[in-house]
Every structure is written in C-alpha cells, then in structure tokens.
Short mmCIF file of C-alpha atoms in Angstrom, two decimals:
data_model
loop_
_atom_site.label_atom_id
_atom_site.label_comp_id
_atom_site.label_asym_id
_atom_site.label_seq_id
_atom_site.Cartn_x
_atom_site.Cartn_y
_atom_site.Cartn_z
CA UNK A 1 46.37 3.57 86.15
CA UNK A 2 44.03 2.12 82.82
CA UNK A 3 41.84 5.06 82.02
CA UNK A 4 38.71 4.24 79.77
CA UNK A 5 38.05 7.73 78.39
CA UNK A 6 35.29 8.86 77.23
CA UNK A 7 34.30 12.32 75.37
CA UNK A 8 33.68 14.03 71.73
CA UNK A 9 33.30 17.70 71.33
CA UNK A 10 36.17 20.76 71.89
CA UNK A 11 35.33 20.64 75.58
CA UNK A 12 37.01 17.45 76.29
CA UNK A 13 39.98 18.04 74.32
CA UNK A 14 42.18 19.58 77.33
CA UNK A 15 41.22 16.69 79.92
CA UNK A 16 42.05 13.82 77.09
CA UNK A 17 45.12 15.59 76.24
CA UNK A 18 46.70 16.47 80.42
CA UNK A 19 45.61 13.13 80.99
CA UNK A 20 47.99 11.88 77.81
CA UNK A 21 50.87 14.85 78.16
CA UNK A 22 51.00 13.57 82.37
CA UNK A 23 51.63 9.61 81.24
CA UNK A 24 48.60 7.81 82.07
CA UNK A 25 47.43 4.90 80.02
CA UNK A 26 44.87 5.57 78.40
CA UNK A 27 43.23 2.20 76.97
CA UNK A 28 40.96 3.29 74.49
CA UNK A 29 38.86 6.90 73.83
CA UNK A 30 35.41 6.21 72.99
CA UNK A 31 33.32 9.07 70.93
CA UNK A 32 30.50 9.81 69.08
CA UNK A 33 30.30 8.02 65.63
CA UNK A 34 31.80 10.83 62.86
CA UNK A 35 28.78 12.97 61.20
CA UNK A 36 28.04 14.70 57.77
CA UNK A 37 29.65 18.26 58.45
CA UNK A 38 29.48 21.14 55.35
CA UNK A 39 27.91 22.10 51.97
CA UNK A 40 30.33 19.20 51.07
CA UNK A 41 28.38 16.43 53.12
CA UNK A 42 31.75 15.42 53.90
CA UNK A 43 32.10 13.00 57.50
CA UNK A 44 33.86 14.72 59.70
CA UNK A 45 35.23 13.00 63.21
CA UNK A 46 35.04 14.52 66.82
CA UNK A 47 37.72 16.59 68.23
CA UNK A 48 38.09 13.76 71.05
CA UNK A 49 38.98 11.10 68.14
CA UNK A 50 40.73 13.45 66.40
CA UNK A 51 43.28 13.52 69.28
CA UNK A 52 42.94 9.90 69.76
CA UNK A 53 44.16 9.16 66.74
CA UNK A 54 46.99 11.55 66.61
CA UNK A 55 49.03 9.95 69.95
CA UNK A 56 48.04 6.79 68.57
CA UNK A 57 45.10 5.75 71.06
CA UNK A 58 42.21 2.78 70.04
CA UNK A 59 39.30 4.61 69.32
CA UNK A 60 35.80 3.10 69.53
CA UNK A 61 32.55 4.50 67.99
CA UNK A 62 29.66 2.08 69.31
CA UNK A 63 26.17 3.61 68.06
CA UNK A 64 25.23 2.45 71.42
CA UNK A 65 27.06 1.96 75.04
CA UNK A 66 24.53 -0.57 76.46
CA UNK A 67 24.84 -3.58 74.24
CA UNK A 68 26.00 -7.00 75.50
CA UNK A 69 28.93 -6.75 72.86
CA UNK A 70 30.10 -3.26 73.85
CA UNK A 71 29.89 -3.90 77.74
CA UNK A 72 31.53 -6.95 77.00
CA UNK A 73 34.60 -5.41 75.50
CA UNK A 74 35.08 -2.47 77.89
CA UNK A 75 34.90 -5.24 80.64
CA UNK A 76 37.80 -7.53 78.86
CA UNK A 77 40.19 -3.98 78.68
CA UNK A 78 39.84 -4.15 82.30
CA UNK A 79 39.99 -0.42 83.43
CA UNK A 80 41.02 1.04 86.79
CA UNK A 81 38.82 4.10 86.40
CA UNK A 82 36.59 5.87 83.41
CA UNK A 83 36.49 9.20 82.78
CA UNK A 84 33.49 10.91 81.24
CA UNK A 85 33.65 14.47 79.68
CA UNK A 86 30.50 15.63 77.75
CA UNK A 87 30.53 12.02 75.86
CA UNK A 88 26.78 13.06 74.61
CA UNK A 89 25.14 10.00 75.93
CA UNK A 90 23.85 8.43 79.57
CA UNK A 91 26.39 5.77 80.71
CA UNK A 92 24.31 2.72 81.59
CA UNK A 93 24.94 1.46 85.43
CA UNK A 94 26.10 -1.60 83.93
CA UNK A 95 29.65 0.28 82.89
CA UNK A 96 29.32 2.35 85.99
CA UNK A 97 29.55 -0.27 87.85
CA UNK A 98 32.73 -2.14 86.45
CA UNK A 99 35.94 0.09 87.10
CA UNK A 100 37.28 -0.62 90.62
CA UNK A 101 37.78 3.33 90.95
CA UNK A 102 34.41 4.34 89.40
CA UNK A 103 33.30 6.49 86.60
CA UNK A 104 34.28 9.83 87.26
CA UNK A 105 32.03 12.71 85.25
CA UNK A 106 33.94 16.32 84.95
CA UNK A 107 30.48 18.07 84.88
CA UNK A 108 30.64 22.73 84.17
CA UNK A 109 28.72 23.78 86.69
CA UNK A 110 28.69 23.70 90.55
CA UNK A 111 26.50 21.03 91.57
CA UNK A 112 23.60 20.22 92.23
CA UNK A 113 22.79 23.86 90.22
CA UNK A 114 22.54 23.54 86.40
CA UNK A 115 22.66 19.12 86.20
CA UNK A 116 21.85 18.09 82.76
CA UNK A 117 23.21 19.61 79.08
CA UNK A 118 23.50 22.77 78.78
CA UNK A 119 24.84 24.15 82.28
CA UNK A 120 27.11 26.98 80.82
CA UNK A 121 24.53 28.20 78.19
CA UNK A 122 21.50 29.12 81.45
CA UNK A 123 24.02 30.02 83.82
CA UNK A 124 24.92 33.17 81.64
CA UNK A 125 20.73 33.11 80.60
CA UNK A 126 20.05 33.43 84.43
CA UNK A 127 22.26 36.38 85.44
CA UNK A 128 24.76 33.79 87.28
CA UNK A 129 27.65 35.87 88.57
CA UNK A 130 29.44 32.60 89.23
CA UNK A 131 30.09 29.13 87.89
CA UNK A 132 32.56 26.49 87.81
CA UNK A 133 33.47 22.58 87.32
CA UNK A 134 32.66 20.23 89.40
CA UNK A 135 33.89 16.42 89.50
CA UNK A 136 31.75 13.70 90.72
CA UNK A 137 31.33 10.02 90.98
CA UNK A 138 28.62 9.05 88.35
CA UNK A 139 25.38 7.41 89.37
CA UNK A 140 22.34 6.39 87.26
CA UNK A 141 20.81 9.80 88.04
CA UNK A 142 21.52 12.77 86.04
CA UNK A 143 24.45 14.38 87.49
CA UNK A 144 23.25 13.51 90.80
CA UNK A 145 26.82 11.31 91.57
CA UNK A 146 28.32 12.15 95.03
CA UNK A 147 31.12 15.12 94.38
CA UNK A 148 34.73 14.85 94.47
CA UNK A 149 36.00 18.27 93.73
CA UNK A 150 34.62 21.18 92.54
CA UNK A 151 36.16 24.64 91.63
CA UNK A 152 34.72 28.04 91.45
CA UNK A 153 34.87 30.77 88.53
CA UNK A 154 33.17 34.22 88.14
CA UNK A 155 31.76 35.00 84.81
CA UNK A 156 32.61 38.63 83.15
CA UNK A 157 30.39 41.53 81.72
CA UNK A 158 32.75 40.20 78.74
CA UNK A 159 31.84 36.48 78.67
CA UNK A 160 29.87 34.58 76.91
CA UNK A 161 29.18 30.80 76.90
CA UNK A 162 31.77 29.98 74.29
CA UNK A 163 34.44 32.18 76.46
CA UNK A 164 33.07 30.40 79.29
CA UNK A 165 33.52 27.00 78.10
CA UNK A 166 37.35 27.26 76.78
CA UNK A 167 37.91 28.53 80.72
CA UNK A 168 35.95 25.54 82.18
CA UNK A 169 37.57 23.09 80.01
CA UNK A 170 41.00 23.42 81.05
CA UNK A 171 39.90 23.99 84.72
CA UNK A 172 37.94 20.56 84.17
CA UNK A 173 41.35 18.97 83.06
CA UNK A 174 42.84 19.72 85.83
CA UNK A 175 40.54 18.88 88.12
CA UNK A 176 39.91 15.41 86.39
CA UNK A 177 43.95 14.71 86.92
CA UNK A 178 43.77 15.43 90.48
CA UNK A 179 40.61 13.91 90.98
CA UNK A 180 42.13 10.71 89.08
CA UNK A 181 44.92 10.93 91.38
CA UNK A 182 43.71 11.56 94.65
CA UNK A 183 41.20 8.32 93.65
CA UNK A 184 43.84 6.41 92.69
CA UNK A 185 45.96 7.11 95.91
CA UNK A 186 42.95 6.76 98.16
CA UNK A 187 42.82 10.30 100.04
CA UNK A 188 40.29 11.64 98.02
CA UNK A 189 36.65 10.93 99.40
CA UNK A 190 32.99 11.98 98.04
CA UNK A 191 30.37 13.79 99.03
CA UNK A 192 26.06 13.79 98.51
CA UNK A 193 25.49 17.02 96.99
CA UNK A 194 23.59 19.32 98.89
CA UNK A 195 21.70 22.75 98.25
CA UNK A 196 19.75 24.06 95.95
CA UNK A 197 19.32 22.03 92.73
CA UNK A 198 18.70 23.28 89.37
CA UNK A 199 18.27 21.70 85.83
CA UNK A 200 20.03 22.99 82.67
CA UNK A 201 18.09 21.33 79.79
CA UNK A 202 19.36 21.54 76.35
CA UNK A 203 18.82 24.65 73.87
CA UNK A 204 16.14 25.07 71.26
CA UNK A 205 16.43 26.95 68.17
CA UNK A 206 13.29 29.32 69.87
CA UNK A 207 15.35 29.65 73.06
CA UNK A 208 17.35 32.38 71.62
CA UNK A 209 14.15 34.32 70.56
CA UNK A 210 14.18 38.29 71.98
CA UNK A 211 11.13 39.62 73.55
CA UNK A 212 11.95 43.79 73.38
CA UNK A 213 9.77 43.86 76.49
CA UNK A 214 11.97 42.26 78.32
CA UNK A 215 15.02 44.60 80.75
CA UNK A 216 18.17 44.93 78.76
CA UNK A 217 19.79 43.03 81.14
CA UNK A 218 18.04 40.12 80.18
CA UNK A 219 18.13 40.38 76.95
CA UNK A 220 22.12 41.08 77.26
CA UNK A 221 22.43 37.37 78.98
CA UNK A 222 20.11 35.95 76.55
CA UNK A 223 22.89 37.22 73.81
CA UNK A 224 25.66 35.81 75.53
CA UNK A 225 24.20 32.34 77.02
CA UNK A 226 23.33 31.67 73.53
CA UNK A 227 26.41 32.41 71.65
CA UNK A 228 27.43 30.57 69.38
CA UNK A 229 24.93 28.16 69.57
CA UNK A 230 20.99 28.85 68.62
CA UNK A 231 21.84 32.28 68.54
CA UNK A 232 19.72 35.15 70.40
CA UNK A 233 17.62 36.56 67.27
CA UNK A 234 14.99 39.12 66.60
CA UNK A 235 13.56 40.37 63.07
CA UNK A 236 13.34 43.53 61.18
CA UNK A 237 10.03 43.65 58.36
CA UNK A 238 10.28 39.81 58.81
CA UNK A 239 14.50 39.34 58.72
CA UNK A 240 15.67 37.05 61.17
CA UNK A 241 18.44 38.71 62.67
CA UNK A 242 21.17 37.17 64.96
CA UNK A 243 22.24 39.53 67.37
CA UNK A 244 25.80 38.76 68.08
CA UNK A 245 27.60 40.77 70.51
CA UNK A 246 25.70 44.22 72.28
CA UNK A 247 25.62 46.34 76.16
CA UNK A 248 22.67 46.79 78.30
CA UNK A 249 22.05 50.25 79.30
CA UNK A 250 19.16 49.84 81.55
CA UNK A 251 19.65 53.39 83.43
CA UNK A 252 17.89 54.73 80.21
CA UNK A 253 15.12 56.13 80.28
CA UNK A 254 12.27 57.48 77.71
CA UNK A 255 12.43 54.32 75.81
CA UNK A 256 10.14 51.93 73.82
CA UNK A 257 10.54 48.74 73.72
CA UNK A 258 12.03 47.75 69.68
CA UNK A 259 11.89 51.08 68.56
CA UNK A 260 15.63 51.97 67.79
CA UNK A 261 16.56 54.98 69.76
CA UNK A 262 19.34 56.07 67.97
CA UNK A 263 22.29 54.73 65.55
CA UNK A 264 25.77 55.85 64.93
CA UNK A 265 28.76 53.92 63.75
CA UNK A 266 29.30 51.66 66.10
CA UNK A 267 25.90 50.53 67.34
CA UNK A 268 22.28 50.31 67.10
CA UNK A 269 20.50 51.49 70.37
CA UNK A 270 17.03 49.34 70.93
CA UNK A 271 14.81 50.41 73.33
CA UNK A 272 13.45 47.39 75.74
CA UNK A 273 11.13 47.10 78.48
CA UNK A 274 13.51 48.55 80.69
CA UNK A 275 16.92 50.85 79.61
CA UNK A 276 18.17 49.82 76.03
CA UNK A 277 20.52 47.03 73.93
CA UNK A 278 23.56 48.92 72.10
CA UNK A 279 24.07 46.32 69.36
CA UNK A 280 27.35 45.95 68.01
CA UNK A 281 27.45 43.03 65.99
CA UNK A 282 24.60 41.08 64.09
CA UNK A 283 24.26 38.54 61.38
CA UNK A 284 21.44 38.77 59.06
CA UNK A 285 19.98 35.87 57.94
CA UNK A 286 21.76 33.95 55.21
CA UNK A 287 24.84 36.41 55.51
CA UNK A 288 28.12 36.76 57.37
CA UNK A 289 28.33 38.71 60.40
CA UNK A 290 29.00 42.56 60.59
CA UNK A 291 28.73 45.58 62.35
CA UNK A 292 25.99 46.91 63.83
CA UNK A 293 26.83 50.48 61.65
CA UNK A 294 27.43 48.32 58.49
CA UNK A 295 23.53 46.85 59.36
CA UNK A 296 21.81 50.00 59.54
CA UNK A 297 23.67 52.05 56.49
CA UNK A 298 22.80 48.76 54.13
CA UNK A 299 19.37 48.76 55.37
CA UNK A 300 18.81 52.23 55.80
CA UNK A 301 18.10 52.50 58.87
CA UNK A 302 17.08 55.50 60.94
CA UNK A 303 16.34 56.44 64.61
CA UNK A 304 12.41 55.74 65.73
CA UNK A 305 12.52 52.60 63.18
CA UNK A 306 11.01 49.51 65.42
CA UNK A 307 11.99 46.13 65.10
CA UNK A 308 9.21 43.55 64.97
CA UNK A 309 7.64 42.49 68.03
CA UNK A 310 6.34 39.11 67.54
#
C-alpha cells in the first residue's frame, strides 16, 4: 500500500514510525516548513521530518497544500491512501478526493466531542473523565469525516495534557495501522458520527488565566489542560506566576478566595471560591521552575498573604 503521510509535531511521531517499523511504503512525509527555534534564531525542523529523514523518506515542505503545483505532484506519486496526523493545516477536498482509499485523519478525542485543535487541552479544562482517539475518513468539514475506529481512555487525577497526549499518540498509531489495514483489505466500513458535538478551539495565552473565585476543582483542570502549553498563571504584587503542578482540596472550608491559607515545605495552600489549590510547583516569570516551598521562602511569604485578583 503507497501511503502519502502527512504530520509535524511529537504527536505524529509514533503513527509515522509503526507505519515505517510494519513495512509500508511510505511515498513521501509532508510537514510544516522548519521555523526559527531558540535565543540562537537557529531553524529547527519538525519531529515528523526529522524521522523522515532519518529512514531515508522524501520529505516535502509546501508553504501551501492547495496550489496547482503541489496537487499536481501528490497526484503524479499516485497514493493508495493518505494519512493525516495533526499536519497543522485543512487538507483541501481537492487531495481528499484523489487516493482510491481516502484520507484517513487520526483525530484525540472521541468524536463528534472536542472537533477542531486543541481536543486534549479542554477535555482536561472541562472535567472530562474520559477521552480517546478516534479515526475517521476526512471530509471538507472540520473533523466531521464519517468514523472508522475509535478507542476509549480514562484520564487520571495524575494527568495532564502533555501525559495525555504521549498516551493518545501511540494509541493513534495503532489505530491508524489497523485502520490502514482493515481499508486496505476492505472489511473495515464508516460511520456518520452521531451524539453530542463539541468544539475544541485552539489556546490563547489568556486561556490559562486563574480566577481564585473559581472551585478548586476547576482551577486544578485549568492547571493541567494547560500544561505545558499557555500555562495556567496568576500574579503575586503584579508577578506573573505559572502555576505548574498543584491538588484541589475543595472539602475545605473557612477559605478566601487568593488569600494563602497556609505554607509549609511542600506547598502553598490558596484559598478559592470553593475548598483550596495546594501548589506544588510554579515558575515565576522569567525564571526556571521550582517548588512551591522554594517560592514562598525567596519571596517571603506568609499565611493570610493574597494573591492578586485581577
């Protein structure tokens, strides 16, 4: 089977590579163009390519998938089937139309819930106990393609979106091999998707913002949906603080929301609007990351202190 693949960041890495390690032939990978990474300005190329590259495979970079001269050359390779894994940009229907076994999209979340970017990141926002990968035929909608195979996961206390994503991304490699397969051999047919349907756009900077009025339970997602990447923050006399790993206790009582109830070496306890964070880990802006204890013995910090509110 010719497999067009395309895909760029650390997610994709485990489907390129089962694909490769089970024998298929992969034409060509195509990723994002390489960007300016570092202090050093230095270009650096995507995960995906880096692969690529290693076993040997083309690699295209088109700034655009939609031109005459790009559709062109996909359509002279001649593949049996593409497969899409967080590529980064809408496939036109012109491409999706041109592989005899379609363009199959390994999508991290159980669809139709959480279509579009950032699926993993709101699941954990929204209190989801559960998640999973789903594979689908791509259409010109937004993750709207009829599904193929889908598998369930339950998300931990412990979890966060980056935990998440390194489970989902070797589920999704599977998946996309069997769903490549089953296409392939013709026993494998889709499905509409049907239920509820949700959105998951991408993440702003501000999404990570804390509001201390807020249950610690919410807060506690917000932390975990947004790790690594914005970040959930708050600030102390103006600091921009990135808290990076806490515990909701919301059976607390007595509390007030920002004030910091109490502090000992291992955490700061925050009051909210209902129970209280124990921090354990923040980064302050423009420094590395440390302990929550480290935090409040370099700034002095001392039980009834309040952390801003706005």
């Amino acid at each position: 089977m010719r497999i067009l693949f395309f895909g760029t960041p650390d997610f994709a890495v485990p489907s390129l590579k089962t694909l490769i390690d089970a024998g298929e032939d992969i034409i060509a990978v195509v990723t994002q163009p390489d960007r300016v990474k570092g202090r050093g300005h230095a270009l650096s190329a995507p995960p995906v390519k880096q692969v690529a590259v290693s076993e040997g495979i083309p690699v295209l970079q088109p700034s655009g998938v939609r031109t005459e001269e790009f559709l062109s050359h996909v359509s002279r390779m001649k593949p049996d089937a593409v497969a899409v894994v967080a590529y980064g940009k809408i496939i036109p229907p012109s491409l999706i139309g041109l592989p005899p076994l379609g363009c199959v999209n390994v999508h991290a979340s159980l669809l139709p819930k959480y279509r579009g970017a950032a699926p993993i990141q709101w699941a954990i926002i929204n209190g989801e106990e559960k998640t999973g990968v789903t594979t689908m035929l791509m259409n010109e909608g937004l993750d709207t393609g009829d599904i193929l195979l889908q598998e369930e996961m339950q998300i931990g206390e412990e979890d966060d979106a980056y935990t998440i994503a390194l489970r989902l991304s070797g589920k999704g490699a599977s998946l996309l091999y069997v769903t490549l397969q089953g296409l392939h051999k013709g026993t494998l047919h889709p499905r509409p998707q049907s239920g509820d349907t949700s959105y998951a756009r991408p993440l702003r900077k501000e999404d990570g913002k804390i509001d201390w009025s807020w249950d610690a339970r919410r807060i506690f997602n917000l932390v975990r949906g947004t790790f690594p990447w914005p970040g959930a923050y708050c600030r102390l006399s103006g600091e921009r603080i990135v808290i990076l790993r806490a515990i909701a206790r919301e059976d607390a009582t007595g509390v007030v929301p920002g004030r910091v109830r109490g502090i000992d070496d291992n955490a700061i306890y925050i009051g909210t609007g209902k129970g209280f964070l124990a921090v354990l880990e923040v980064k302050p802006e423009g420094r590395k990351a440390m302990s929550a204890g480290a935090f409040a013995r370099g700034k002095r910090l001392k039980e009834g202190d309040s952390f801003d509110l706005s």
